[in-house]
Short mmCIF file of N, CA and C in Angstrom, two decimals:
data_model
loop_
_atom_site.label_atom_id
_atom_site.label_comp_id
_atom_site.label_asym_id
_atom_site.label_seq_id
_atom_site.Cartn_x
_atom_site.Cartn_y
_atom_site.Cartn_z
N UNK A 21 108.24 200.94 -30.98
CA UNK A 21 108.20 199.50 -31.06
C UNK A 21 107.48 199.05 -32.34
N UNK A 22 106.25 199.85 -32.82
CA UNK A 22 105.58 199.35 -33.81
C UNK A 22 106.24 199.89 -35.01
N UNK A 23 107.78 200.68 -35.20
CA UNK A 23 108.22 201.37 -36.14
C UNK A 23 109.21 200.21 -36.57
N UNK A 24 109.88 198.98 -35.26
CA UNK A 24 110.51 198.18 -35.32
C UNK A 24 109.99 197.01 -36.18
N UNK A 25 108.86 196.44 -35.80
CA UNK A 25 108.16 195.60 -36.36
C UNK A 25 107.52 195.62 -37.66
N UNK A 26 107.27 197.31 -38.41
CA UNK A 26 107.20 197.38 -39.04
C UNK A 26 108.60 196.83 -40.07
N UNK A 27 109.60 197.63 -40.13
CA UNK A 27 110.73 197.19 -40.45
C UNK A 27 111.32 196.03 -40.49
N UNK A 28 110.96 195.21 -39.76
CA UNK A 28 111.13 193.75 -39.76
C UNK A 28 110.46 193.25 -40.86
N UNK A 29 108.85 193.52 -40.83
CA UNK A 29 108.13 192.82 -41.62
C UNK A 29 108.37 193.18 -43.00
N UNK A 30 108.99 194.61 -43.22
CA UNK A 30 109.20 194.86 -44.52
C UNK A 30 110.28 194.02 -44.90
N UNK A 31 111.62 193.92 -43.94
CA UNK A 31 112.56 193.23 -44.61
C UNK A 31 112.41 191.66 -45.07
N UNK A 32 111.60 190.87 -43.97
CA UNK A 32 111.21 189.91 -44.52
C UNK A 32 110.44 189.55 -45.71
N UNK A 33 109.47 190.37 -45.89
CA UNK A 33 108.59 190.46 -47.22
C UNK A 33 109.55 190.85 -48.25
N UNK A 34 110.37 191.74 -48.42
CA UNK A 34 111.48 191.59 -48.79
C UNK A 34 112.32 190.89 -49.75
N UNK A 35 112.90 190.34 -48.62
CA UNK A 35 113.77 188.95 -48.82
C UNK A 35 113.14 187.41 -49.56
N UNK A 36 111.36 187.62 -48.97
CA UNK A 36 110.79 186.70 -49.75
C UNK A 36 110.65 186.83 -51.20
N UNK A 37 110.30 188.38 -51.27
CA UNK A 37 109.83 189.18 -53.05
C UNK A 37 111.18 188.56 -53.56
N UNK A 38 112.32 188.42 -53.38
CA UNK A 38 113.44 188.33 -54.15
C UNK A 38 114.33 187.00 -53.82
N UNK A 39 114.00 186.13 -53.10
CA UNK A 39 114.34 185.40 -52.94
C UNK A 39 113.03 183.56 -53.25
N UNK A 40 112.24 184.32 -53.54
CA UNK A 40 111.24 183.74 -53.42
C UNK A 40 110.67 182.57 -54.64
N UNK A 41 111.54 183.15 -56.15
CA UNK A 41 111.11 182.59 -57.33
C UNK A 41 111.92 181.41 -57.10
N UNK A 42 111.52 180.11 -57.65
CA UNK A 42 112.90 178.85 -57.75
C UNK A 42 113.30 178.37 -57.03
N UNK A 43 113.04 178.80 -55.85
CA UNK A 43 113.90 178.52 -54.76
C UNK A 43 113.76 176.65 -54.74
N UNK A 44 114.92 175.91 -54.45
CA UNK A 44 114.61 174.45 -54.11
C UNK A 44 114.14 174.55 -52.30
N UNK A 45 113.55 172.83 -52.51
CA UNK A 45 113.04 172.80 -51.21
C UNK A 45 113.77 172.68 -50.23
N UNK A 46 115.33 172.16 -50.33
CA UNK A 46 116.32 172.55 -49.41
C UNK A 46 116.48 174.39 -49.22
N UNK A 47 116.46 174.92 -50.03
CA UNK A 47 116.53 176.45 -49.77
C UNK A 47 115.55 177.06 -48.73
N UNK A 48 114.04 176.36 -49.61
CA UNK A 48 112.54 176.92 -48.53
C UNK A 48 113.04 176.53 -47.25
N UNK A 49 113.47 175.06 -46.63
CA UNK A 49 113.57 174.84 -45.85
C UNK A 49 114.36 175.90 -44.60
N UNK A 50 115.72 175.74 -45.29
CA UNK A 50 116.63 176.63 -44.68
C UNK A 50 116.10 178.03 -44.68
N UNK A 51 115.41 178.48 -45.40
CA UNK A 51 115.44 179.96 -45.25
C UNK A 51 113.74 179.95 -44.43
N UNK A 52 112.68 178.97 -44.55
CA UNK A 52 111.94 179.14 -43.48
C UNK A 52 112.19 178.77 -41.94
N UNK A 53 113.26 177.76 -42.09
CA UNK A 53 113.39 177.50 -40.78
C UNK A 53 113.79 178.94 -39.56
N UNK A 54 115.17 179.18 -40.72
CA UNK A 54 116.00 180.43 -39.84
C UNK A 54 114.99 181.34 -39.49
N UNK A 55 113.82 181.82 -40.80
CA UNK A 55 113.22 182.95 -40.56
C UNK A 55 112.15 182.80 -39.55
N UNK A 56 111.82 181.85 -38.98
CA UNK A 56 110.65 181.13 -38.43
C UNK A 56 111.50 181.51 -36.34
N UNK A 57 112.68 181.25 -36.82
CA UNK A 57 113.65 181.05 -35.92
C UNK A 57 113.70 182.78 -34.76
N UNK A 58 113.27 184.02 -36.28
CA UNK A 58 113.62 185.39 -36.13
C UNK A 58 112.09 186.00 -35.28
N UNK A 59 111.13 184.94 -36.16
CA UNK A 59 109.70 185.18 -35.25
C UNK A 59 109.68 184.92 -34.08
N UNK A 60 110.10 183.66 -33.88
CA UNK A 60 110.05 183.70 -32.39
C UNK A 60 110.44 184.57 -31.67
N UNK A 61 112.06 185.51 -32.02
CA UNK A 61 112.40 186.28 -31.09
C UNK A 61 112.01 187.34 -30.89
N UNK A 62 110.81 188.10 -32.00
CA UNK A 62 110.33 188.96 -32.05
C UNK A 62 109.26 189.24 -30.94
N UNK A 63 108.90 190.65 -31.05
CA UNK A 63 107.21 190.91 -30.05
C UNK A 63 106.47 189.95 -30.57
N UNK A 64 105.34 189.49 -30.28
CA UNK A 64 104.39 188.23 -30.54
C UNK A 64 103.38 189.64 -31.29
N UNK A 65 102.61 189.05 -32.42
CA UNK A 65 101.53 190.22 -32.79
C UNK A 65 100.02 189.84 -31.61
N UNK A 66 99.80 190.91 -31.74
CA UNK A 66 98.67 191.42 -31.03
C UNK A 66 97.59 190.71 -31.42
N UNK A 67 97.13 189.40 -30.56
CA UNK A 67 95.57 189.21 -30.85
C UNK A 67 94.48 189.93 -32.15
N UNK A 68 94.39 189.02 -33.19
CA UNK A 68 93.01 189.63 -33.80
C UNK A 68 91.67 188.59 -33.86
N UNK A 69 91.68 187.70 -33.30
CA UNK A 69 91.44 186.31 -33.45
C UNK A 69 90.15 185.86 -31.99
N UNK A 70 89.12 185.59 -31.61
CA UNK A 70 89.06 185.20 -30.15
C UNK A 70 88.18 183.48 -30.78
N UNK A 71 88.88 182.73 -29.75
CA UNK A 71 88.24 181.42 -30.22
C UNK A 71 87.81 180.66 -28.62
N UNK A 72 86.96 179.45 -28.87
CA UNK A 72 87.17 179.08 -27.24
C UNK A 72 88.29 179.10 -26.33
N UNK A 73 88.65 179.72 -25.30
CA UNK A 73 89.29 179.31 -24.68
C UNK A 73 90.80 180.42 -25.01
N UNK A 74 91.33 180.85 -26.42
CA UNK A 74 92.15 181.59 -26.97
C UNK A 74 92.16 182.59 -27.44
N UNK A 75 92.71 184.05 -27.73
CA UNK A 75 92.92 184.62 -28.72
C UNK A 75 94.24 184.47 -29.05
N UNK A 76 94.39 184.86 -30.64
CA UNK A 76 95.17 184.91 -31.18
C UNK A 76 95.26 185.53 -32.68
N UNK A 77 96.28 185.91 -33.15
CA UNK A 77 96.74 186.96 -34.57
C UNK A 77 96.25 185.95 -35.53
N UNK A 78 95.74 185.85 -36.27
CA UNK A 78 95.44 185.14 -37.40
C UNK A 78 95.68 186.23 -39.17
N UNK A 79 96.91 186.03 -39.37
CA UNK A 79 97.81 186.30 -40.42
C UNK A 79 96.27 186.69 -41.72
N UNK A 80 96.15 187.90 -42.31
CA UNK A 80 95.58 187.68 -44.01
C UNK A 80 95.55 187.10 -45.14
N UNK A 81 94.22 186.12 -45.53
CA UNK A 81 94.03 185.48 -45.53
C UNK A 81 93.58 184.03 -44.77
N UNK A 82 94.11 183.84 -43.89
CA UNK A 82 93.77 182.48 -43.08
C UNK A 82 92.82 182.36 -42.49
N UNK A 83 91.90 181.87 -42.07
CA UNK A 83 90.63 181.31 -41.19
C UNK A 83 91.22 180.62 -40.12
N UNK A 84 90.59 181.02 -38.63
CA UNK A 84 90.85 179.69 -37.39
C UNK A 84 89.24 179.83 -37.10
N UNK A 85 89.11 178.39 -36.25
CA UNK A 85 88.08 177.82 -35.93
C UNK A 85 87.91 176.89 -35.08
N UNK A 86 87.15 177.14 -33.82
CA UNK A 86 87.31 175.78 -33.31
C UNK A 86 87.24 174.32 -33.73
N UNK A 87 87.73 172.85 -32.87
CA UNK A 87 87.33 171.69 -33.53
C UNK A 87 86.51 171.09 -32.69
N UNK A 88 86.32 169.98 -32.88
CA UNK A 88 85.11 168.89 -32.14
C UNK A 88 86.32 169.00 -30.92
N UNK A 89 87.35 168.81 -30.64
CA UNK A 89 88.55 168.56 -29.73
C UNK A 89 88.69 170.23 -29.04
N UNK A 90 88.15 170.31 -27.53
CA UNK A 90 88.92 172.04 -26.91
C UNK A 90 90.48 172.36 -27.31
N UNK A 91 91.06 171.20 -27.31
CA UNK A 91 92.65 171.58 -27.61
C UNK A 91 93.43 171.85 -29.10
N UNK A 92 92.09 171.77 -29.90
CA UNK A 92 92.01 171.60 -30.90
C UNK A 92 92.00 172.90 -31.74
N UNK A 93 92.45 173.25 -32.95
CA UNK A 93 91.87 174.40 -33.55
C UNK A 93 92.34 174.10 -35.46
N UNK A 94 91.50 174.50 -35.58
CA UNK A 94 91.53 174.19 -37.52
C UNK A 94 91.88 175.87 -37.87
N UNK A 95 93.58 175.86 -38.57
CA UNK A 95 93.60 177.01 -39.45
C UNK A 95 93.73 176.44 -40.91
N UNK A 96 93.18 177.39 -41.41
CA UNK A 96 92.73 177.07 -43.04
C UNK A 96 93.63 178.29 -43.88
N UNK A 97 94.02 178.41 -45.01
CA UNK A 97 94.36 179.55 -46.27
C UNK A 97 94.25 178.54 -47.31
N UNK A 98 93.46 178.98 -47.81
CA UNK A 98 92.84 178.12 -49.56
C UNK A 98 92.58 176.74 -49.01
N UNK A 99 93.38 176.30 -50.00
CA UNK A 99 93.78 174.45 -49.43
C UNK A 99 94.42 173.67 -48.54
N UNK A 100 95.15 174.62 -47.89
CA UNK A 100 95.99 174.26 -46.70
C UNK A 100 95.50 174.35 -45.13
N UNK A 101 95.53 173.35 -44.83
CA UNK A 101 94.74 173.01 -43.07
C UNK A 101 96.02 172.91 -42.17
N UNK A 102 95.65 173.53 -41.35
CA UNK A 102 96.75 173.61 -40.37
C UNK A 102 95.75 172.87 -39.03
N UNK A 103 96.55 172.32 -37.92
CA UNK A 103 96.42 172.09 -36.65
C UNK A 103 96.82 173.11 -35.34
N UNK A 104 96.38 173.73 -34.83
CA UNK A 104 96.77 174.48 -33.78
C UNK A 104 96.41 173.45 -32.64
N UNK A 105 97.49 172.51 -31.83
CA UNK A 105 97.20 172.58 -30.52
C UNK A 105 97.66 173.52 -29.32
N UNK A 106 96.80 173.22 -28.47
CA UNK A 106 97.03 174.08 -27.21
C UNK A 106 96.94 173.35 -25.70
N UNK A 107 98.10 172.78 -25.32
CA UNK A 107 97.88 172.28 -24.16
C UNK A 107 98.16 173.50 -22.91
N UNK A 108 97.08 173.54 -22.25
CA UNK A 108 97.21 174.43 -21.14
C UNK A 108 97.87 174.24 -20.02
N UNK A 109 97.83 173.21 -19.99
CA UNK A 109 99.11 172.92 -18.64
C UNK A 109 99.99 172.80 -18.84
N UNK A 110 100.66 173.13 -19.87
CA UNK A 110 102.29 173.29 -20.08
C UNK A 110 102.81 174.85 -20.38
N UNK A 111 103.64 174.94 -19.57
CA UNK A 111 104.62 176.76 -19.62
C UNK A 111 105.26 177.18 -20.37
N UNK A 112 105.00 177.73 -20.90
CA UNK A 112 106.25 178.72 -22.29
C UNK A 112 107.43 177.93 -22.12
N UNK A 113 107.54 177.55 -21.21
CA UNK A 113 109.19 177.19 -21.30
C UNK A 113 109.42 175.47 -21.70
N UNK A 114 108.12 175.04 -21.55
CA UNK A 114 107.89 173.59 -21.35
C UNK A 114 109.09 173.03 -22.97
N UNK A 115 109.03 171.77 -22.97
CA UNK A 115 109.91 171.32 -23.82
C UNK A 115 109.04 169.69 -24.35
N UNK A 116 108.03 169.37 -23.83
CA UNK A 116 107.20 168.24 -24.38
C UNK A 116 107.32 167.69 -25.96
N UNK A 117 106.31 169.05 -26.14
CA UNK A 117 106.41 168.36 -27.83
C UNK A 117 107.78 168.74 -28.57
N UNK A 118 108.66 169.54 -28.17
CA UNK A 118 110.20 168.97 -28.97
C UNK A 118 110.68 167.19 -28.32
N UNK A 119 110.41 166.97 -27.12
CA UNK A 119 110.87 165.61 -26.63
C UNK A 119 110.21 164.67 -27.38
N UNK A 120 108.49 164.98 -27.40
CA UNK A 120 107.89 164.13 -28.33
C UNK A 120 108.40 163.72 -29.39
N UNK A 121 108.79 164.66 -30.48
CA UNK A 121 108.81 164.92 -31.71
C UNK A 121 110.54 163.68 -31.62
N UNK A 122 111.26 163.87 -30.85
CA UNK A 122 112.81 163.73 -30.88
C UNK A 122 112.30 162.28 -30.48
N UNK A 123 111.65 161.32 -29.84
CA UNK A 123 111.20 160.35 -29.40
C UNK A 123 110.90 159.45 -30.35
N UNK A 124 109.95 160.44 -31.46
CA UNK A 124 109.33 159.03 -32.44
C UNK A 124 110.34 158.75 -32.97
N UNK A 125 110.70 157.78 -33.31
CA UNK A 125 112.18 157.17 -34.09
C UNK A 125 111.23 156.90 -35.85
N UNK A 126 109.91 156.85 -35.92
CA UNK A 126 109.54 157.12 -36.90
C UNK A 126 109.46 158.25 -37.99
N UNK A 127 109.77 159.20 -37.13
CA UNK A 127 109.74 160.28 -38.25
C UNK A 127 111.43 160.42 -38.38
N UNK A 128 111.27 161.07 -40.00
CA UNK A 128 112.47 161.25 -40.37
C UNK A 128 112.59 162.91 -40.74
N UNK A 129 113.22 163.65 -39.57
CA UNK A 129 113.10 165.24 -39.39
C UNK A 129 114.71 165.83 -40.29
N UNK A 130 114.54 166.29 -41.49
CA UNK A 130 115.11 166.84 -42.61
C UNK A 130 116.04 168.30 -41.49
N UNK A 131 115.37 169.13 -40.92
CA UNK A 131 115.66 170.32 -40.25
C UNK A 131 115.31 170.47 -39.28
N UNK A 132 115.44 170.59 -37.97
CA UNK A 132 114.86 171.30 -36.94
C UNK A 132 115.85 171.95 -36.29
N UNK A 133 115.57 172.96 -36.00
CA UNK A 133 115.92 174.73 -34.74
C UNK A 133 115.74 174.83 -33.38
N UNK A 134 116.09 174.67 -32.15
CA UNK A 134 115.39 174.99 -31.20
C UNK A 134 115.70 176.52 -31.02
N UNK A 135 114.65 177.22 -30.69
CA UNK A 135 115.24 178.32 -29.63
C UNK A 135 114.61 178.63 -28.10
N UNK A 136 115.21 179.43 -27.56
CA UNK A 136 114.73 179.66 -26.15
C UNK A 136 115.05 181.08 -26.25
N UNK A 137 114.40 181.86 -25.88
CA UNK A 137 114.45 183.53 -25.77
C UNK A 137 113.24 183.78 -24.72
N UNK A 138 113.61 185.11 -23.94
CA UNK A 138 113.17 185.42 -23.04
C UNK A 138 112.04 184.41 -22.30
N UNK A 139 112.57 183.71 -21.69
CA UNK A 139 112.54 182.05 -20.88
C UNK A 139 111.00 181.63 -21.53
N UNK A 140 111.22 181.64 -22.84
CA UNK A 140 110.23 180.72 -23.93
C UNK A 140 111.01 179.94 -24.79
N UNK A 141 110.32 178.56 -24.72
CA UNK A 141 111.23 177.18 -25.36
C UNK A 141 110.29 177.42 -26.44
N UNK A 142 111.18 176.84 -27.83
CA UNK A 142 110.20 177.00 -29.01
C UNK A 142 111.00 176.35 -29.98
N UNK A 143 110.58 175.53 -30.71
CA UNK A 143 111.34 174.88 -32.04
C UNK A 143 110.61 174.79 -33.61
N UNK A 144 111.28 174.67 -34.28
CA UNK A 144 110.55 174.43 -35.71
C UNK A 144 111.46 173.00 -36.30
N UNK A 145 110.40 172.51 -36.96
CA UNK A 145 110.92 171.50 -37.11
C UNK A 145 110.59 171.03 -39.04
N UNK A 146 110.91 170.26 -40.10
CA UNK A 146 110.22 169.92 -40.81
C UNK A 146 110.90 168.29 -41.17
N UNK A 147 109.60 167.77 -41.36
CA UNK A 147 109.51 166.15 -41.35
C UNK A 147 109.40 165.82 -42.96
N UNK A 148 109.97 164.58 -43.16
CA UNK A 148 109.78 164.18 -44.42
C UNK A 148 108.84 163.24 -44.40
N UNK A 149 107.61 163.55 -44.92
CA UNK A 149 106.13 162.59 -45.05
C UNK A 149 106.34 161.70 -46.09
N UNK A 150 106.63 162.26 -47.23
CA UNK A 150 106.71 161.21 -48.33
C UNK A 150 107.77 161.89 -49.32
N UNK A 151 107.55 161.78 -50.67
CA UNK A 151 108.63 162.04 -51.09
C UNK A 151 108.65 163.60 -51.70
N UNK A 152 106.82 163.48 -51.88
CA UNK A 152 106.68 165.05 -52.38
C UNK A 152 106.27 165.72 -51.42
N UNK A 153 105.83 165.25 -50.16
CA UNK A 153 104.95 165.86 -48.78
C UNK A 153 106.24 166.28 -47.50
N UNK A 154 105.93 167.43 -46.89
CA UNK A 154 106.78 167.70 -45.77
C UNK A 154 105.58 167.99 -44.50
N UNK A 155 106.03 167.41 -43.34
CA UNK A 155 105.15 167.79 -42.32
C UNK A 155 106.60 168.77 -41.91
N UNK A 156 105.52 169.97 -41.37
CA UNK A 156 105.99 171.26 -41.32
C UNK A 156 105.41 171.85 -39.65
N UNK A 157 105.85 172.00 -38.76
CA UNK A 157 105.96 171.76 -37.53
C UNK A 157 106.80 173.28 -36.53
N UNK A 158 105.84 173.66 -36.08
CA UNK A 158 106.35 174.90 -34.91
C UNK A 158 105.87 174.81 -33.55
N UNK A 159 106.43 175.28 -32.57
CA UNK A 159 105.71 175.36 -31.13
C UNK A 159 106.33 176.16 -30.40
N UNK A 160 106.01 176.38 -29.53
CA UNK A 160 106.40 177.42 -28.54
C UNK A 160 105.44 176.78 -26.73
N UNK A 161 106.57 176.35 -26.03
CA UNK A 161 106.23 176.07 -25.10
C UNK A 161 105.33 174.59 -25.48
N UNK A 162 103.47 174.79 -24.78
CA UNK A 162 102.31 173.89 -25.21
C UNK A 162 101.62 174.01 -26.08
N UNK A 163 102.25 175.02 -27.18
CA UNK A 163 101.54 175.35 -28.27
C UNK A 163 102.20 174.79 -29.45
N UNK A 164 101.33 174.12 -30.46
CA UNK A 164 102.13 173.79 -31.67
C UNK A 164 101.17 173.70 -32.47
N UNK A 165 102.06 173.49 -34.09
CA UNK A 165 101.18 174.09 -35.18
C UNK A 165 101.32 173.12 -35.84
N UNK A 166 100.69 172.06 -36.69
CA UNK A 166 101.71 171.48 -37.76
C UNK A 166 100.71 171.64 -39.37
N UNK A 167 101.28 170.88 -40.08
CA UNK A 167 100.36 170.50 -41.27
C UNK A 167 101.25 169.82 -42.87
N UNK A 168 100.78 169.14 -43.42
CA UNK A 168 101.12 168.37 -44.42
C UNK A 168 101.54 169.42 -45.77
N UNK A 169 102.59 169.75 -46.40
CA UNK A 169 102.76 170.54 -47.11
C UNK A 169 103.18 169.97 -48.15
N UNK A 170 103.02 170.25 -49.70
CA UNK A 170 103.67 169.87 -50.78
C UNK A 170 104.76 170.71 -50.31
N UNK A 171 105.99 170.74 -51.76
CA UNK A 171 107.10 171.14 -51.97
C UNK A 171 107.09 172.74 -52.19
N UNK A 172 105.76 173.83 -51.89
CA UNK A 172 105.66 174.59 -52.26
C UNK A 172 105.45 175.88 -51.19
N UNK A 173 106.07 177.03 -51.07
CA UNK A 173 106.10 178.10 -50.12
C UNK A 173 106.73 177.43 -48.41
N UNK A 174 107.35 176.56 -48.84
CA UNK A 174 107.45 175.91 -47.33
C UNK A 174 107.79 177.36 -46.46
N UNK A 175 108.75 178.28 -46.82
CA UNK A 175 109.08 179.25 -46.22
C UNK A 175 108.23 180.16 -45.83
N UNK A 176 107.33 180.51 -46.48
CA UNK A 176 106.51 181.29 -45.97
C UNK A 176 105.37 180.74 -45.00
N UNK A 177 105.39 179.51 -45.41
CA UNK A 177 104.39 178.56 -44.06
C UNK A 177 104.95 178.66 -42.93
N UNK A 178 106.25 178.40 -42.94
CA UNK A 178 106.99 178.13 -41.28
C UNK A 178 106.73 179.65 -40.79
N UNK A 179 107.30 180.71 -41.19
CA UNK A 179 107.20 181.63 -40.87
C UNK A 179 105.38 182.01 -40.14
N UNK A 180 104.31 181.75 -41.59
CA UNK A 180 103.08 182.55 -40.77
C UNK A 180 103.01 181.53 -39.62
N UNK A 181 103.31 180.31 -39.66
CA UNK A 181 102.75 179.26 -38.34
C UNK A 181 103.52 180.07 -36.91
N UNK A 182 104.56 180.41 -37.21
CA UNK A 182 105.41 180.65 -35.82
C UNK A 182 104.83 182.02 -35.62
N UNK A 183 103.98 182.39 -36.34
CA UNK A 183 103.66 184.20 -36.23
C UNK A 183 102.12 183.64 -35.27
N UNK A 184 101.66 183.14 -35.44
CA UNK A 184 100.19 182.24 -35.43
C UNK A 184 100.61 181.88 -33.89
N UNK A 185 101.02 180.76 -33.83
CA UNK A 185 101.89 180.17 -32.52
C UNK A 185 102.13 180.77 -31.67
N UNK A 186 102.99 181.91 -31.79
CA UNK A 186 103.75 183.22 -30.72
C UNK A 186 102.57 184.18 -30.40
N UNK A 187 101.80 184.09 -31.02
CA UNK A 187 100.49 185.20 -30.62
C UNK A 187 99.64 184.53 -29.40
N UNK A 188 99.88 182.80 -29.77
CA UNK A 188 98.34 182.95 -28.45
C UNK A 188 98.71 183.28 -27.34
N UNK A 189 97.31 183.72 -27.22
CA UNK A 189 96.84 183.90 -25.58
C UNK A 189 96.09 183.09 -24.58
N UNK A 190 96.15 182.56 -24.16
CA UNK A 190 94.96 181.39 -22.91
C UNK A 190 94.09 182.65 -22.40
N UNK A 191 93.10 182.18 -22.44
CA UNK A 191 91.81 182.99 -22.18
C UNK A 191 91.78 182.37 -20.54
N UNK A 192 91.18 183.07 -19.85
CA UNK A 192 90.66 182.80 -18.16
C UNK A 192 89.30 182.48 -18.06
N UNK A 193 89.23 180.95 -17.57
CA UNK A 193 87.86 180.64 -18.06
C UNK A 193 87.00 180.71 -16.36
#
């Protein structure tokens, strides 16, 4: 299993090494969405992470941390802040924050994916904030990730968020 995952991760790293220079932000999009799409269906990585209430994989490079909010969690890499929520009363399979998201008639969503694999609901989504800004958006079940992105690595963001996302665990309090 870990010979599989290896292989995965090489091909994706991969595909980024060479696909990765120039790319426009319609490209990042499309090619983070799909690939974001491949995480989900994958094994979830193994906890390296323990925070209140969670563990979870936290990708090299990135920082998590709790917030003033339990449902709350701050991931960081350089300049980039991410949101991890975690609602606990909702089931892998739950469908909330895609309904949410499909609800605001305010946002204007450029791409979004749903998938469902082994009876886990999960979507990626990316929003147009402004003209140079994308809100960049994953979840799985009551878990979701988002954060404000320039025009830059969108692909590799969607991807670590859904890697981030698919890992937690609810701790037994």
């Amino acid at each position: 299993m870990k010979r599989k995952w290896l292989l995965a991760t090489a091909c994706l790293l991969l595909l980024f090494a060479l696909t990765g220079c120039g790319k426009t932000v319609e490209e990042q999009i499309d090619s983070g969405v799909a690939s974001a799409q491949t995480v989900f269906e994958e094994n979830p990585q193994e906890p390296n992470t323990k925070l209140e209430g969670i563990e979870l994989y936290v990708p090299s490079g990135y920082k998590a941390e709790n917030s003033e909010d339990p449902n709350n969690f701050i991931v960081t890499k350089g300049q980039d802040s991410y949101i991890l929520f975690v609602n606990q009363n909702e089931t892998e399979d739950s469908k909330l924050h895609y309904q949410l998201l499909k609800d605001d008639k305010t946002k204007h969503i450029i791409k979004e994916e749903t998938v469902e694999f082994d009876g886990a609901f999960g979507f990626t989504a990316v929003i147009e904030h402004d003209e140079e800004q994308f809100e960049l958006v994953v979840s799985c079940g009551g878990i979701k990730m988002s954060t404000i992105s320039e025009d830059k690595n969108i692909d590799e963001k969607l991807v670590d968020m859904m890697t981030i996302v698919r890992s937690v665990k609810l701790l037994e309090k």
